[in-house]
Every structure is written in C-alpha cells, then in structure tokens.
Amino acid sequence: MKLEPEYELLRDNLRKFTRKELDPWVNTIEEKGEVPAEVVDLLARHGYLGMRLDTSLGGAGAGLFAYCLTLEEFSRSHRIFTLIVLGTSGLAAISIARHGTPAQRQKYLPGMVQGKIASSFALTEPDAGSDPAGMKTHARKVDGGWLLNGGKHYISNGHRADFVVVMAVTNPDKRAGGRVSAFLVDRGIPGFSVPRVERTMASDSIQLAELTFKDCLLPDDALLGQPGAGFGMAMESLVDGRMSVACSCIGAADRLLEMSVAHAKLRQTFGKPLATRQAIQWMLADSAVELRAARALTYDTIRRVEAGEDTGTAPSMCKLYCSEMVGRIADRAVQIHGGMGMVRSCPVERFYRDVRSYRIGEGPSEIQRMIIARDLVGK
Ligand SMILES: Cc1cc2nc3c(=O)[nH]c(=O)nc-3n(C[C@H](O)[C@H](O)[C@H](O)COP(=O)(O)OP(=O)(O)OC[C@H]3O[C@@H](n4cnc5c(N)ncnc54)[C@H](O)[C@@H]3O)c2cc1C
C-alpha cells in the first residue's frame, strides 16, 4: 500500500535495518530461548527504545504512525523485537513519563531508553483477567509507605524485569475509578518473589511469570501518580496498545503471505508449481484481500488518531480484525507449505505459534467484540 513519501522512506529504511541487523539474530534467539544483551543494545543505539517518549525524556518523540510502522516491520522478522520496543514505549514507560515525579522519571526512563533497565506491567491475576474488577492484590497505607500483598500471573518478562508497574487495589470501597493505584516495584525488594515462569506455545524468548508480593513494604515514592489513578493510566494507553497489536499482526501476516507466494511458485507437484493450482491460488488471494483490508482499516484509524479525531471503537476493530486475520493467514501458510510448514527449521512454524496470543493479550477478541457491539446497541 502506497504511503506518503516520508513514511515510504521510513518503511524502506526499517526493512533494510530489519534484514541486515535483526534477521541474523533470529536463530540465536530461538536456540537460547532469550534475547542476547547485544540485541537490546543494538535497538537502543538506533533509537528504537523509548520511541514514543518525548525527546526531552531521551525518547525519539515518534508519532503513532512511525511507531506502528516500526512494529510492523520488526514483526516481519520476530515478534520479540516488537516486544522489546513496546516494553520501552508501552504502558509502563508512558505512565511514568506522564504521571511520574521528576525523581521517578530520572530513576527509570534514561535506563529504559538505553536498554539498561527492563520493565513489566502487571495487571492480570488468577481472578482478574478480562474482568479486572476481580483484582485481589492490594496495598495499604502504613507509616513510611505502602504494604503490598497479593500476586499476579501471565506477566510478560516479569522474571527478567528490573522493575514492575503493579496495579493494586488501594480503595476497595470504590467500584472502578479511584479503586486501583499503580506502584513501581523494584526487583529484589523484600517480599517480592517470582515463584513460577511459564513457557508458552510461542517462542521461548516470550515467557510469562507469576509474581508474589508478601508484606512488601514499598516506600511512599513507589506510588505512581495519584492514589486511585491506576485504571485511568491503563485507559490512556488503550489506543496505542490496540494499534500496536494491529500493526504487529499486519507485519507478521505480510511476511507469511510473502513466504507462501514464494513457496507456491517454487514447489512442484504432479509436474507443475503449486502456484498454478486454483486451490492454492484461492488461499493466496484470500490472504491478500484480508491483509489489504487490515492495512486500510488500521492506517486509516492511525491517521484519524494523529489528526486528533474521536475514533470511537475503531481501535478495537483494528485489534480484533488484525489479530484474527493473521491467524487465518498463518493457518493457510502452514497448509501451503505442507510438511515444511510444521518443522522447526521453517519460520512459518514459528510464526504460526507466535501469532496465536494476539487474540488474547491486550483484551481478547470477545472483549473487543463486546466493546464494539455495546457501542452499536447501547449498554
Ligand atoms: C502472551 C501473553 C502475554 C501477556 N502479558 C501480560 C502482561 O504483561 N501483563 C498482564 O497484566 N497480563 C498479561 N497477559 C494476560 C492477558 O492480559 C490475559 O490473559 C487476558 O486479559 C485474558 O484474561 P484471562 O487469561 O484471565 O482469560 P479470561 O478472562 O478467563 O477469559 C477466558 C476467555 O473467555 C472470554 N471471555 C471473558 N469474559 C467474557 C464475556 N463476558 N463474554 C464472552 N467471553 C468472555 C475471553 O475473551 C477469553 O477468550 C498476557 C497474556 C498472554 C497470552
């Protein structure tokens, strides 16, 4: 899809950088099951960490389109590159930038932008996933700080994070607004432990941690923003979060379609290339149509966000459509590759596993449908 000249140039440069600098790391990341420090350093040196942060805070001050194009291009290589970028421009970083005190910004943001401090964001609990109202983790004001108790699970990078933004109930008498506060919890603080790390069906570089807080005494300055402002912070980042997932899905789908076309042209059965068979052509055609529709919907929404328009439920539509679209394209890609699509040495197999969680994280498909439908029919 043709873009404005400055974005065409950006996309070309991102594609070159991804091929030259990121692609060569993919096998190492898969073999080790983690990201070598050199990769984080590489992304930091090229200015991809803290992209969405203001330049006065050491970031690149990137607009939403530039940020989303970066995620799209990195996602063509390996999902983990997008997660590293997101970790420094996502909820934790943006909330500190917007709501942190000067001391909190100084403590965390420069290190994040330089790739020296890793963060996580912890909202989900066993009884609080799609419905965060079930949150049990709580913090009580005591002399000299806050006493944090409870636990979180499915926290991306939680076992490797230097600090975690933890959402905890501070005012149980309130229902939504004012009930939950955000805390900056440093690794190593007494009472904070990581009892379990779950491997998932995705790449081993993407693991989910269980976090436990037992009488964790947090200093007063661990509170981020005002007491009770936690949910508000999460809401502020919803548009960015949904659009970043949509673009990551588009990047993965684009690469999957590219690999599918190349394989269909190369592979011969019964004396002819697969690409000459109608059954295969229809799969490719369906994938191309869905990918184009996903891009059109997503880019249009980003442009409207950047223009300051009220986009209503459009970001939910983007997140829903793109996460389901990439699942269908990954499935067709495996089918077109046959046995090759199932083996670890073929990237299609990895993409197929990695894209599955896009339908669950950042609000599952059912919750996005609920948001869109409520807007149509009223609550
Ligand atoms: C790869 C990955 C990374 C993650 N990283 C993080 C992280 O860093 N930090 C964090 O806090 N959390 C993280 N999560 C957790 C994620 O946000 C939750 O898994 C998600 O919100 C869903 O919650 P749940 O797993 O409890 O599912 P549930 O809430 O139990 O839902 C189960 C299913 O039921 C559906 N459902 C729920 N309610 C309804 C309803 N009313 N009507 C119809 N259907 C419904 C859901 O859509 C889902 O399909 C991550 C999850 C994954 C998979």
mmCIF file of C-alpha atoms and ligand atoms in Angstrom, residues 79 120-126 128-131 152-157 200 206 208 357 359-367 370, ligand 1:
data_model
loop_
_atom_site.group_PDB
_atom_site.id
_atom_site.type_symbol
_atom_site.label_atom_id
_atom_site.label_comp_id
_atom_site.label_asym_id
_atom_site.label_seq_id
_atom_site.Cartn_x
_atom_site.Cartn_y
_atom_site.Cartn_z
ATOM 1 C CA ARG A 79 7.769 -10.990 17.471
ATOM 2 C CA SER A 120 6.988 -5.236 33.057
ATOM 3 C CA PHE A 121 3.390 -4.248 33.520
ATOM 4 C CA ALA A 122 1.351 -6.381 35.945
ATOM 5 C CA LEU A 123 -2.435 -6.231 35.914
ATOM 6 C CA THR A 124 -3.629 -9.827 35.368
ATOM 7 C CA GLU A 125 -4.373 -12.156 38.303
ATOM 8 C CA PRO A 126 -5.984 -15.592 38.539
ATOM 9 C CA ALA A 128 -8.768 -10.786 37.242
ATOM 10 C CA GLY A 129 -8.096 -11.251 33.518
ATOM 11 C CA SER A 130 -10.678 -9.925 31.081
ATOM 12 C CA ASP A 131 -12.553 -8.594 34.093
ATOM 13 C CA LYS A 152 -0.094 -11.567 39.522
ATOM 14 C CA HIS A 153 0.254 -14.080 36.716
ATOM 15 C CA TYR A 154 0.929 -14.248 32.963
ATOM 16 C CA ILE A 155 3.244 -11.242 33.203
ATOM 17 C CA SER A 156 5.442 -10.882 30.113
ATOM 18 C CA ASN A 157 9.095 -10.600 31.016
ATOM 19 C CA THR A 200 4.124 -20.847 26.279
ATOM 20 C CA ILE A 206 8.447 -14.921 25.344
ATOM 21 C CA LEU A 208 5.086 -15.426 31.372
ATOM 22 C CA SER A 357 -1.649 -14.929 21.507
ATOM 23 C CA ARG A 359 -6.182 -12.813 20.037
ATOM 24 C CA ILE A 360 -5.770 -12.982 23.838
ATOM 25 C CA GLY A 361 -3.406 -10.257 25.103
ATOM 26 C CA GLU A 362 -4.384 -6.529 25.172
ATOM 27 C CA GLY A 363 -8.065 -7.531 25.532
ATOM 28 C CA PRO A 364 -9.191 -10.802 23.910
ATOM 29 C CA SER A 365 -11.356 -10.907 20.748
ATOM 30 C CA GLU A 366 -14.543 -11.446 22.767
ATOM 31 C CA ILE A 367 -13.930 -8.306 24.820
ATOM 32 C CA MET A 370 -18.288 -6.636 23.378
HETATM 33 C C1 LIG B 1 1.350 -13.850 25.618
HETATM 34 C C2 LIG B 1 0.623 -13.137 26.734
HETATM 35 C C3 LIG B 1 1.227 -12.083 27.354
HETATM 36 C C4 LIG B 1 0.589 -11.430 28.440
HETATM 37 N N1 LIG B 1 1.242 -10.433 29.078
HETATM 38 C C5 LIG B 1 0.639 -9.813 30.122
HETATM 39 C C6 LIG B 1 1.321 -8.773 30.839
HETATM 40 O O1 LIG B 1 2.474 -8.425 30.531
HETATM 41 N N2 LIG B 1 0.685 -8.178 31.892
HETATM 42 C C7 LIG B 1 -0.580 -8.537 32.267
HETATM 43 O O2 LIG B 1 -1.105 -7.934 33.205
HETATM 44 N N3 LIG B 1 -1.245 -9.540 31.632
HETATM 45 C C8 LIG B 1 -0.667 -10.185 30.562
HETATM 46 N N4 LIG B 1 -1.315 -11.207 29.908
HETATM 47 C C9 LIG B 1 -2.602 -11.642 30.397
HETATM 48 C C10 LIG B 1 -3.742 -11.245 29.472
HETATM 49 O O3 LIG B 1 -3.959 -9.859 29.553
HETATM 50 C C11 LIG B 1 -4.958 -12.083 29.896
HETATM 51 O O4 LIG B 1 -4.674 -13.433 29.580
HETATM 52 C C12 LIG B 1 -6.225 -11.625 29.182
HETATM 53 O O5 LIG B 1 -6.635 -10.363 29.667
HETATM 54 C C13 LIG B 1 -7.366 -12.622 29.384
HETATM 55 O O6 LIG B 1 -7.567 -12.904 30.738
HETATM 56 P P1 LIG B 1 -7.643 -14.431 31.224
HETATM 57 O O7 LIG B 1 -6.466 -15.155 30.697
HETATM 58 O O8 LIG B 1 -7.877 -14.432 32.680
HETATM 59 O O9 LIG B 1 -8.912 -15.028 30.476
HETATM 60 P P2 LIG B 1 -10.433 -14.942 31.000
HETATM 61 O O10 LIG B 1 -10.758 -13.581 31.444
HETATM 62 O O11 LIG B 1 -10.674 -16.075 31.934
HETATM 63 O O12 LIG B 1 -11.207 -15.244 29.649
HETATM 64 C C14 LIG B 1 -11.206 -16.540 29.047
HETATM 65 C C15 LIG B 1 -11.935 -16.439 27.715
HETATM 66 O O13 LIG B 1 -13.297 -16.044 27.951
HETATM 67 C C16 LIG B 1 -13.577 -14.868 27.216
HETATM 68 N N5 LIG B 1 -14.481 -14.031 27.992
HETATM 69 C C17 LIG B 1 -14.246 -13.449 29.184
HETATM 70 N N6 LIG B 1 -15.314 -12.755 29.592
HETATM 71 C C18 LIG B 1 -16.249 -12.884 28.627
HETATM 72 C C19 LIG B 1 -17.575 -12.413 28.455
HETATM 73 N N7 LIG B 1 -18.141 -11.588 29.353
HETATM 74 N N8 LIG B 1 -18.254 -12.760 27.357
HETATM 75 C C20 LIG B 1 -17.677 -13.564 26.420
HETATM 76 N N9 LIG B 1 -16.438 -14.047 26.522
HETATM 77 C C21 LIG B 1 -15.725 -13.724 27.619
HETATM 78 C C22 LIG B 1 -12.238 -14.199 26.978
HETATM 79 O O14 LIG B 1 -12.287 -13.373 25.847
HETATM 80 C C23 LIG B 1 -11.334 -15.396 26.783
HETATM 81 O O15 LIG B 1 -11.447 -15.853 25.458
HETATM 82 C C24 LIG B 1 -0.689 -11.851 28.841
HETATM 83 C C25 LIG B 1 -1.302 -12.938 28.177
HETATM 84 C C26 LIG B 1 -0.653 -13.574 27.143
HETATM 85 C C27 LIG B 1 -1.352 -14.730 26.457
#
